[in-house]
Short mmCIF file of N, CA and C in Angstrom, two decimals:
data_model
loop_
_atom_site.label_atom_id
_atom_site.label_comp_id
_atom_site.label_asym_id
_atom_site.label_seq_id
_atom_site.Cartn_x
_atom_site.Cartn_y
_atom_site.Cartn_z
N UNK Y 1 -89.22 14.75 40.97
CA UNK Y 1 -89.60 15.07 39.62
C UNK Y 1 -88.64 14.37 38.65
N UNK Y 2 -89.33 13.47 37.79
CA UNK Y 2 -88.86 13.08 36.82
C UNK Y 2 -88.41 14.20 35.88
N UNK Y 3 -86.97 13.82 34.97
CA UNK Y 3 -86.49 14.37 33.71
C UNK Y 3 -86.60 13.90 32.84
N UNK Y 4 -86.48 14.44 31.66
CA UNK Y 4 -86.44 13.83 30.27
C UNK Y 4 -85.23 13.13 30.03
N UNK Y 5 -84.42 13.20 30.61
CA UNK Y 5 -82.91 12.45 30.64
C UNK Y 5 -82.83 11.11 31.02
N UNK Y 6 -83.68 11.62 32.48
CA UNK Y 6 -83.84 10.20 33.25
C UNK Y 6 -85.05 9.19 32.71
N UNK Y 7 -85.51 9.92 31.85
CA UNK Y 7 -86.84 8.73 31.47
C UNK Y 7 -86.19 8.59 30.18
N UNK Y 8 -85.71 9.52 29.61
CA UNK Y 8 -84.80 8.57 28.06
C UNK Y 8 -83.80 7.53 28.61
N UNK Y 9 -83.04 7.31 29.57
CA UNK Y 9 -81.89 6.65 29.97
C UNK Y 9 -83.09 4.97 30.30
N UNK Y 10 -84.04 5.73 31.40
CA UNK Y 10 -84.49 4.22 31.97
C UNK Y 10 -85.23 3.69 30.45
N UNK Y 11 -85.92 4.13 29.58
CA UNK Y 11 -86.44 3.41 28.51
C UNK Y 11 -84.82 3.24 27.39
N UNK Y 12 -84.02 3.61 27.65
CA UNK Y 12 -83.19 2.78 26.74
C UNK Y 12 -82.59 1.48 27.38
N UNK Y 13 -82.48 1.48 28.72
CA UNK Y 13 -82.05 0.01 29.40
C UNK Y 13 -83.30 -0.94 29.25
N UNK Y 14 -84.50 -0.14 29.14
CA UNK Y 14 -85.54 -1.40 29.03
C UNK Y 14 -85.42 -2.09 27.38
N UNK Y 15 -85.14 -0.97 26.10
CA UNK Y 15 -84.97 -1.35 25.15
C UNK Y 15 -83.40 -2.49 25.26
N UNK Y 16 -82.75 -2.38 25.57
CA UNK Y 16 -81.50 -3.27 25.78
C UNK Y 16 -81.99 -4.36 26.25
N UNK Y 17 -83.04 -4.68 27.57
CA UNK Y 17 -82.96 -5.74 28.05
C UNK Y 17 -83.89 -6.18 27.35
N UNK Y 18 -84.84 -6.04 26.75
CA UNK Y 18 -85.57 -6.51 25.36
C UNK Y 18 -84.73 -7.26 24.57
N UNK Y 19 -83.99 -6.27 23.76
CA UNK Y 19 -83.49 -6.86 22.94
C UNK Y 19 -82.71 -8.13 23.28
N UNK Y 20 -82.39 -8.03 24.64
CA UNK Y 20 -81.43 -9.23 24.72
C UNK Y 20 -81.91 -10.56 24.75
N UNK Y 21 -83.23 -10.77 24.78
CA UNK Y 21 -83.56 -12.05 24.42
C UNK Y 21 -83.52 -12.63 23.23
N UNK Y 22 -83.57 -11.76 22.16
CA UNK Y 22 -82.90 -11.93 20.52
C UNK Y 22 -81.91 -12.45 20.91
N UNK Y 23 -81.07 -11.80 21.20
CA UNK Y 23 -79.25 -12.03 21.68
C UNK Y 23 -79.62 -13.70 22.59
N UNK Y 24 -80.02 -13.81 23.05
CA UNK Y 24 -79.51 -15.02 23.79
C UNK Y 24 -80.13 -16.09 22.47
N UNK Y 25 -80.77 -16.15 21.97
CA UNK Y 25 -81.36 -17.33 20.72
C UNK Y 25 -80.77 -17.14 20.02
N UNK Y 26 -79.66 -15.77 19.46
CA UNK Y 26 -78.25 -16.57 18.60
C UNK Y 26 -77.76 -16.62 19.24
N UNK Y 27 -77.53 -16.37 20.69
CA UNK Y 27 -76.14 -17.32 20.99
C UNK Y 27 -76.50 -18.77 21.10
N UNK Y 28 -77.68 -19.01 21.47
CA UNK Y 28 -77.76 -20.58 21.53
C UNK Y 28 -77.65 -21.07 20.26
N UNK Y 29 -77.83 -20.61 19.50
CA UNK Y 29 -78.02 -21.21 17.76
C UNK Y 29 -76.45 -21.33 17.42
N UNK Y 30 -75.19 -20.18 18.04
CA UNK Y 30 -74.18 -20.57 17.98
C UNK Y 30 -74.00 -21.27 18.71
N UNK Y 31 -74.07 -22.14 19.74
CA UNK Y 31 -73.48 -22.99 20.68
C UNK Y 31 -74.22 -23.91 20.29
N UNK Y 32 -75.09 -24.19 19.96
CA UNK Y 32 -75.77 -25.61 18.98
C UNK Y 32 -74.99 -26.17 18.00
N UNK Y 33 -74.43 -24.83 16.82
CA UNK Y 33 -73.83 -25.51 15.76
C UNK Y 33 -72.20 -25.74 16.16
N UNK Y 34 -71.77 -25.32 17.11
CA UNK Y 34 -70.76 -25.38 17.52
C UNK Y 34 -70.57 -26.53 18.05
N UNK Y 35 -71.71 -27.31 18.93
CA UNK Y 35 -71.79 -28.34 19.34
C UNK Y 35 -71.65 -29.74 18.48
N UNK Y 36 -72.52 -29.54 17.18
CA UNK Y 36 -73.12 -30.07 16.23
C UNK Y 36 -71.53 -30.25 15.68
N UNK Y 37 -71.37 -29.24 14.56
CA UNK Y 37 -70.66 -28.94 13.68
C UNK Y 37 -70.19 -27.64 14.08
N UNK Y 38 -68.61 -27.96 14.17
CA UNK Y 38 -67.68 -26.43 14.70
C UNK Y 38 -67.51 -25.79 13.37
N UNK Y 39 -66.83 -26.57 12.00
CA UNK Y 39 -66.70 -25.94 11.17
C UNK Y 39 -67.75 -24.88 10.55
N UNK Y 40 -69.20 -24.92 10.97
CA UNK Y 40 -70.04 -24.20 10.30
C UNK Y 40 -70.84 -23.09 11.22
N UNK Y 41 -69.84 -23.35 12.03
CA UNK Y 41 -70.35 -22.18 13.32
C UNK Y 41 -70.21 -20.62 13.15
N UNK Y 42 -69.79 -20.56 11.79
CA UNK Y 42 -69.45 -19.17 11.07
C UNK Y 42 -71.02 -18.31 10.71
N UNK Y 43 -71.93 -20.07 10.14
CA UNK Y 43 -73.05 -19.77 9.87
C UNK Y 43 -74.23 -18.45 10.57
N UNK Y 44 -74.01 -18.77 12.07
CA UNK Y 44 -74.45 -18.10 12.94
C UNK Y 44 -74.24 -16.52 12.48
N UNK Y 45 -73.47 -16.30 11.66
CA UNK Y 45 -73.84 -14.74 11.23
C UNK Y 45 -74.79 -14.65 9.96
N UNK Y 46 -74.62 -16.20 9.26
CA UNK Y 46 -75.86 -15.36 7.85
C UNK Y 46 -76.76 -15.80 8.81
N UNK Y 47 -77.39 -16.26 9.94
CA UNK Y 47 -78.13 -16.36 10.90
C UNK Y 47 -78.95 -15.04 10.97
N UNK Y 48 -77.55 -14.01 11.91
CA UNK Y 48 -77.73 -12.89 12.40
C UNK Y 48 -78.47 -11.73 11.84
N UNK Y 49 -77.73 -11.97 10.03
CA UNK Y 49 -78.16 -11.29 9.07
C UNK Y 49 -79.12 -11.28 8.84
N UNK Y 50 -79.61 -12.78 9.05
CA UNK Y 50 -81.18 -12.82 8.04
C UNK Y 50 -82.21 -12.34 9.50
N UNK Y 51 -81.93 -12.61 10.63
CA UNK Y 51 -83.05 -11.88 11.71
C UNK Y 51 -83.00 -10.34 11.12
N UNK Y 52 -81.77 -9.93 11.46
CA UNK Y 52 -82.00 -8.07 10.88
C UNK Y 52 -82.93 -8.18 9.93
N UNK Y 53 -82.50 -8.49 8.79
CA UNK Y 53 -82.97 -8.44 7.27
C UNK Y 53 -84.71 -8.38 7.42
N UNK Y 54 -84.80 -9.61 7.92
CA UNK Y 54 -86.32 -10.30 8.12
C UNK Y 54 -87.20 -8.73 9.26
N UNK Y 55 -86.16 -8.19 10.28
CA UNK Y 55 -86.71 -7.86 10.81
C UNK Y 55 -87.06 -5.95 10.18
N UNK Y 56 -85.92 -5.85 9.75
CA UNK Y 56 -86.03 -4.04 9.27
C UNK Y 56 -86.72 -3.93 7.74
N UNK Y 57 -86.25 -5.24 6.95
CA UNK Y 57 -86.78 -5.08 5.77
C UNK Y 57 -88.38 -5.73 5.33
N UNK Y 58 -88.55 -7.02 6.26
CA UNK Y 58 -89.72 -7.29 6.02
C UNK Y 58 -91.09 -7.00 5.59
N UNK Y 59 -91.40 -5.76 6.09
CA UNK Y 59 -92.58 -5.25 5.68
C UNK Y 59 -92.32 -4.32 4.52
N UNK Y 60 -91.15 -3.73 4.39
CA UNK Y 60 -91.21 -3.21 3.12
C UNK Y 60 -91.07 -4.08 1.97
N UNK Y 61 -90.42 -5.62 2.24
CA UNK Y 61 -90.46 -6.11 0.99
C UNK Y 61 -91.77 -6.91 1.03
N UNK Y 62 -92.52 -6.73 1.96
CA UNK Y 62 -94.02 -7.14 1.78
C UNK Y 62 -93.66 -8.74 2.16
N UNK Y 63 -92.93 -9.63 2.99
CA UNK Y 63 -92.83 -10.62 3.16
C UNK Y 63 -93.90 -11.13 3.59
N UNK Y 64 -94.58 -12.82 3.21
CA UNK Y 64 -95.44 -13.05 4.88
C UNK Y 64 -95.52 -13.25 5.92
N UNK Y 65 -96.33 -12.44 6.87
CA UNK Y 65 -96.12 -12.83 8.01
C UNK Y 65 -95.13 -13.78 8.99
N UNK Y 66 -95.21 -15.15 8.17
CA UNK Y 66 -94.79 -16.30 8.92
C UNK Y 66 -93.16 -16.09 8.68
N UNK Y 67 -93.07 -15.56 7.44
CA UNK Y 67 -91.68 -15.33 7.26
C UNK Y 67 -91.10 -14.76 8.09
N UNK Y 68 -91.69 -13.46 8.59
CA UNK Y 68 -91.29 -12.25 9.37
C UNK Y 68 -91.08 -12.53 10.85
N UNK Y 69 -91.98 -13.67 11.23
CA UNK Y 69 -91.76 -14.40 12.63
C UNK Y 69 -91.08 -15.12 12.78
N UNK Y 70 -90.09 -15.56 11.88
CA UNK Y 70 -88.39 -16.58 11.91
C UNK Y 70 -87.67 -15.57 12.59
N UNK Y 71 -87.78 -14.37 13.12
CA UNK Y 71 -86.55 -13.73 13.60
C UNK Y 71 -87.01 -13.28 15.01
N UNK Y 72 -86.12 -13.74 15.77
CA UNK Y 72 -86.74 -13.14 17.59
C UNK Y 72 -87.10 -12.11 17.55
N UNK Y 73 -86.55 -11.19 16.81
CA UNK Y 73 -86.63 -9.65 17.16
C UNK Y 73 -87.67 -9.02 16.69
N UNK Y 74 -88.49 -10.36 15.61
CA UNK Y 74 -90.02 -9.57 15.41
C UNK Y 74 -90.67 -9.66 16.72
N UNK Y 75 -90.66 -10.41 17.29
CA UNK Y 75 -91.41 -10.74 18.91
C UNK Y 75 -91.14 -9.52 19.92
N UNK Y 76 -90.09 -8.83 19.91
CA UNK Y 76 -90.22 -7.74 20.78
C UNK Y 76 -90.76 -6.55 20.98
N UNK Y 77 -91.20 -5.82 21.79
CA UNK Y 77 -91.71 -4.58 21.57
C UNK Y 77 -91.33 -3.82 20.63
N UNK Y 78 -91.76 -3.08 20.05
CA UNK Y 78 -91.39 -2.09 18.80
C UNK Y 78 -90.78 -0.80 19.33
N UNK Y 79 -91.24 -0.29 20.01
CA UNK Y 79 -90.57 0.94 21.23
C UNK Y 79 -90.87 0.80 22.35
N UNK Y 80 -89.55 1.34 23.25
CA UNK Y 80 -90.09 1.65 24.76
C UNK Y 80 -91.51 2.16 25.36
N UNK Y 81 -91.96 2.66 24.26
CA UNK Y 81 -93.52 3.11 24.69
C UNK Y 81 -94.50 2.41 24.24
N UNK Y 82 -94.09 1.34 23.42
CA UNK Y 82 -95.23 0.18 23.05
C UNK Y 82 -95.84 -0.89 23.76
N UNK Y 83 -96.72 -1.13 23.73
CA UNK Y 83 -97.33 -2.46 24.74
C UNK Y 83 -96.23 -3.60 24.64
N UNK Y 84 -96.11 -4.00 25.98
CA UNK Y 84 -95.27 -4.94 26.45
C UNK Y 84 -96.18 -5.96 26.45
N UNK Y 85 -95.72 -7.56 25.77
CA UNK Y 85 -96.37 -8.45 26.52
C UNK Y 85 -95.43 -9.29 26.72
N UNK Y 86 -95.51 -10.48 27.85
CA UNK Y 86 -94.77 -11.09 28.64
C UNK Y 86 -94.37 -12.16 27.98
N UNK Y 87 -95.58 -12.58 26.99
CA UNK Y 87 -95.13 -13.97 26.64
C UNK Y 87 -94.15 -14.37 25.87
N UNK Y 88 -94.34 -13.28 24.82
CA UNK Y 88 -92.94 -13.34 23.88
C UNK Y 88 -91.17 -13.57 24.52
N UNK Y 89 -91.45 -12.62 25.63
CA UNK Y 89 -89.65 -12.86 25.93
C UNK Y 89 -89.75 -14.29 26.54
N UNK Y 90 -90.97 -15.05 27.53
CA UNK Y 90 -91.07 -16.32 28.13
C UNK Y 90 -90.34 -16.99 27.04
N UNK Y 91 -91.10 -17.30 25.93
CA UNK Y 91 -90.72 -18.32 24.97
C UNK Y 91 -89.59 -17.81 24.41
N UNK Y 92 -89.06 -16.86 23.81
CA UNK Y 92 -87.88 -16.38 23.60
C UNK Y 92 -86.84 -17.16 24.53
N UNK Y 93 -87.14 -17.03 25.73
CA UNK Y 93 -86.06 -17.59 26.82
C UNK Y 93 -86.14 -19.00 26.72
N UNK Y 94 -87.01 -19.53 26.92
CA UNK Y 94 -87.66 -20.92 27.22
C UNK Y 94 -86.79 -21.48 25.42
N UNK Y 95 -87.08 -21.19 24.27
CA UNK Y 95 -86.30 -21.23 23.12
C UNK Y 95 -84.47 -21.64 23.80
N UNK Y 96 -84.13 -20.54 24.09
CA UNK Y 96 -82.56 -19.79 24.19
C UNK Y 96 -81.64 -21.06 25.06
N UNK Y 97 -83.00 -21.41 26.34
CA UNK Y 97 -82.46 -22.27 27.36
C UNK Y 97 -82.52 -23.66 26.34
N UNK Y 98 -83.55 -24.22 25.28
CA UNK Y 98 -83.51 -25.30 24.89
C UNK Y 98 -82.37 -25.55 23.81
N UNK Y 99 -81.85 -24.04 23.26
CA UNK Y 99 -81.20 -24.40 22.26
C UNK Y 99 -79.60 -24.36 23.37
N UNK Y 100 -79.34 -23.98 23.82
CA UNK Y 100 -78.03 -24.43 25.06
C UNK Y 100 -78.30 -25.27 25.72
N UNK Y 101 -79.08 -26.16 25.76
CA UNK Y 101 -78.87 -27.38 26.40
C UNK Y 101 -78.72 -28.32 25.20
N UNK Y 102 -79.11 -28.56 23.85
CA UNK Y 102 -79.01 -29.24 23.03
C UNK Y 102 -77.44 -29.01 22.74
N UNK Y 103 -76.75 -27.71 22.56
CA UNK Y 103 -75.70 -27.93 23.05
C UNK Y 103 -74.70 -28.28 23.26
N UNK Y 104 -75.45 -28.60 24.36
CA UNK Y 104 -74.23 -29.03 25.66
C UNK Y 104 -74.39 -30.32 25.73
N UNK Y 105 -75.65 -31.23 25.13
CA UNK Y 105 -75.43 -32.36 25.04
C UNK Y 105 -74.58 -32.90 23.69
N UNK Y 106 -75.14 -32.12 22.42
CA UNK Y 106 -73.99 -32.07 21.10
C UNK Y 106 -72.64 -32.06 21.90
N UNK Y 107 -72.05 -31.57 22.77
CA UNK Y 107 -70.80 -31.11 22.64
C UNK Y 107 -70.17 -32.45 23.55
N UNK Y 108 -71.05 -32.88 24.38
CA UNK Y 108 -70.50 -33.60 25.23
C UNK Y 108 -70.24 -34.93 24.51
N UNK Y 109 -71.56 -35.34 23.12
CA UNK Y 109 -71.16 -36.44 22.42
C UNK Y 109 -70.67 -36.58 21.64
N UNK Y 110 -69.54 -35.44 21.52
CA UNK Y 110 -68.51 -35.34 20.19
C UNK Y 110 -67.45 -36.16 20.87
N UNK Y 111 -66.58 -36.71 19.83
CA UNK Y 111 -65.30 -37.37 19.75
C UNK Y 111 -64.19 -37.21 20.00
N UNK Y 112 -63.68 -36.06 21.62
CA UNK Y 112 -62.64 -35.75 21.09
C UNK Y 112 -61.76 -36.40 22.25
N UNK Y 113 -60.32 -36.47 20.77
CA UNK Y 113 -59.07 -36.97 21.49
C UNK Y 113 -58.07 -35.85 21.81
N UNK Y 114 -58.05 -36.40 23.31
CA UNK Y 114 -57.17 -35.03 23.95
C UNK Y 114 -55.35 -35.97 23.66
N UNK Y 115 -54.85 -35.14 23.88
CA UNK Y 115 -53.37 -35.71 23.77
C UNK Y 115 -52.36 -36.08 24.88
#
């Protein structure tokens, strides 16, 4: 017999591992500009900001749509009890992996002199 403990616990690890595909597309967005440009790798938080923003405030400030889909975290389920679909985290990932490999090639064709 299932508990209410144990089914709040397993739907909050499913909400975590959701969310973490947000999480991996800024980290690639930081390791892009880091790659790119280190000095502006700070950016990656008005980044962060504007997914929240886009994502909690959007519909109340009546944004459009397209606007509201610049942030990963519109793509995820809305609650543990909401329809799951697969494709969103695919491309989420498939995103996350392209923006860390761009990268890692940025980083490799930077200039640097070691001493």
């Amino acid at each position: 017999m299932l508990t209410d403990t144990f089914l709040a616990t397993v739907f909050a690890i499913m909400g975590l591992v959701a969310g973490g595909f947000a999480v991996w597309v800024t980290a690639g967005l930081a390791m892009l500009l880091y790659g790119l440009l280190p000095r502006l790798t700070a950016l990656t938080w008005a980044a962060l900001v504007a997914f929240a923003l886009l994502g909690q405030l959007g519909e109340v400030l009546q944004l459009p749509t397209w606007t509201q889909s610049l942030s990963p975290n519109a793509h995820l389920p809305k609650a543990p009890g909401a329809e799951a679909d697969a494709v969103p985290p695919i491309w989420l990932t498939a995103l996350a992996v392209a923006l860390c490999a761009a990268a890692v090639t940025a980083f490799r064709r930077r200039d640097l002199i070691g001493d």
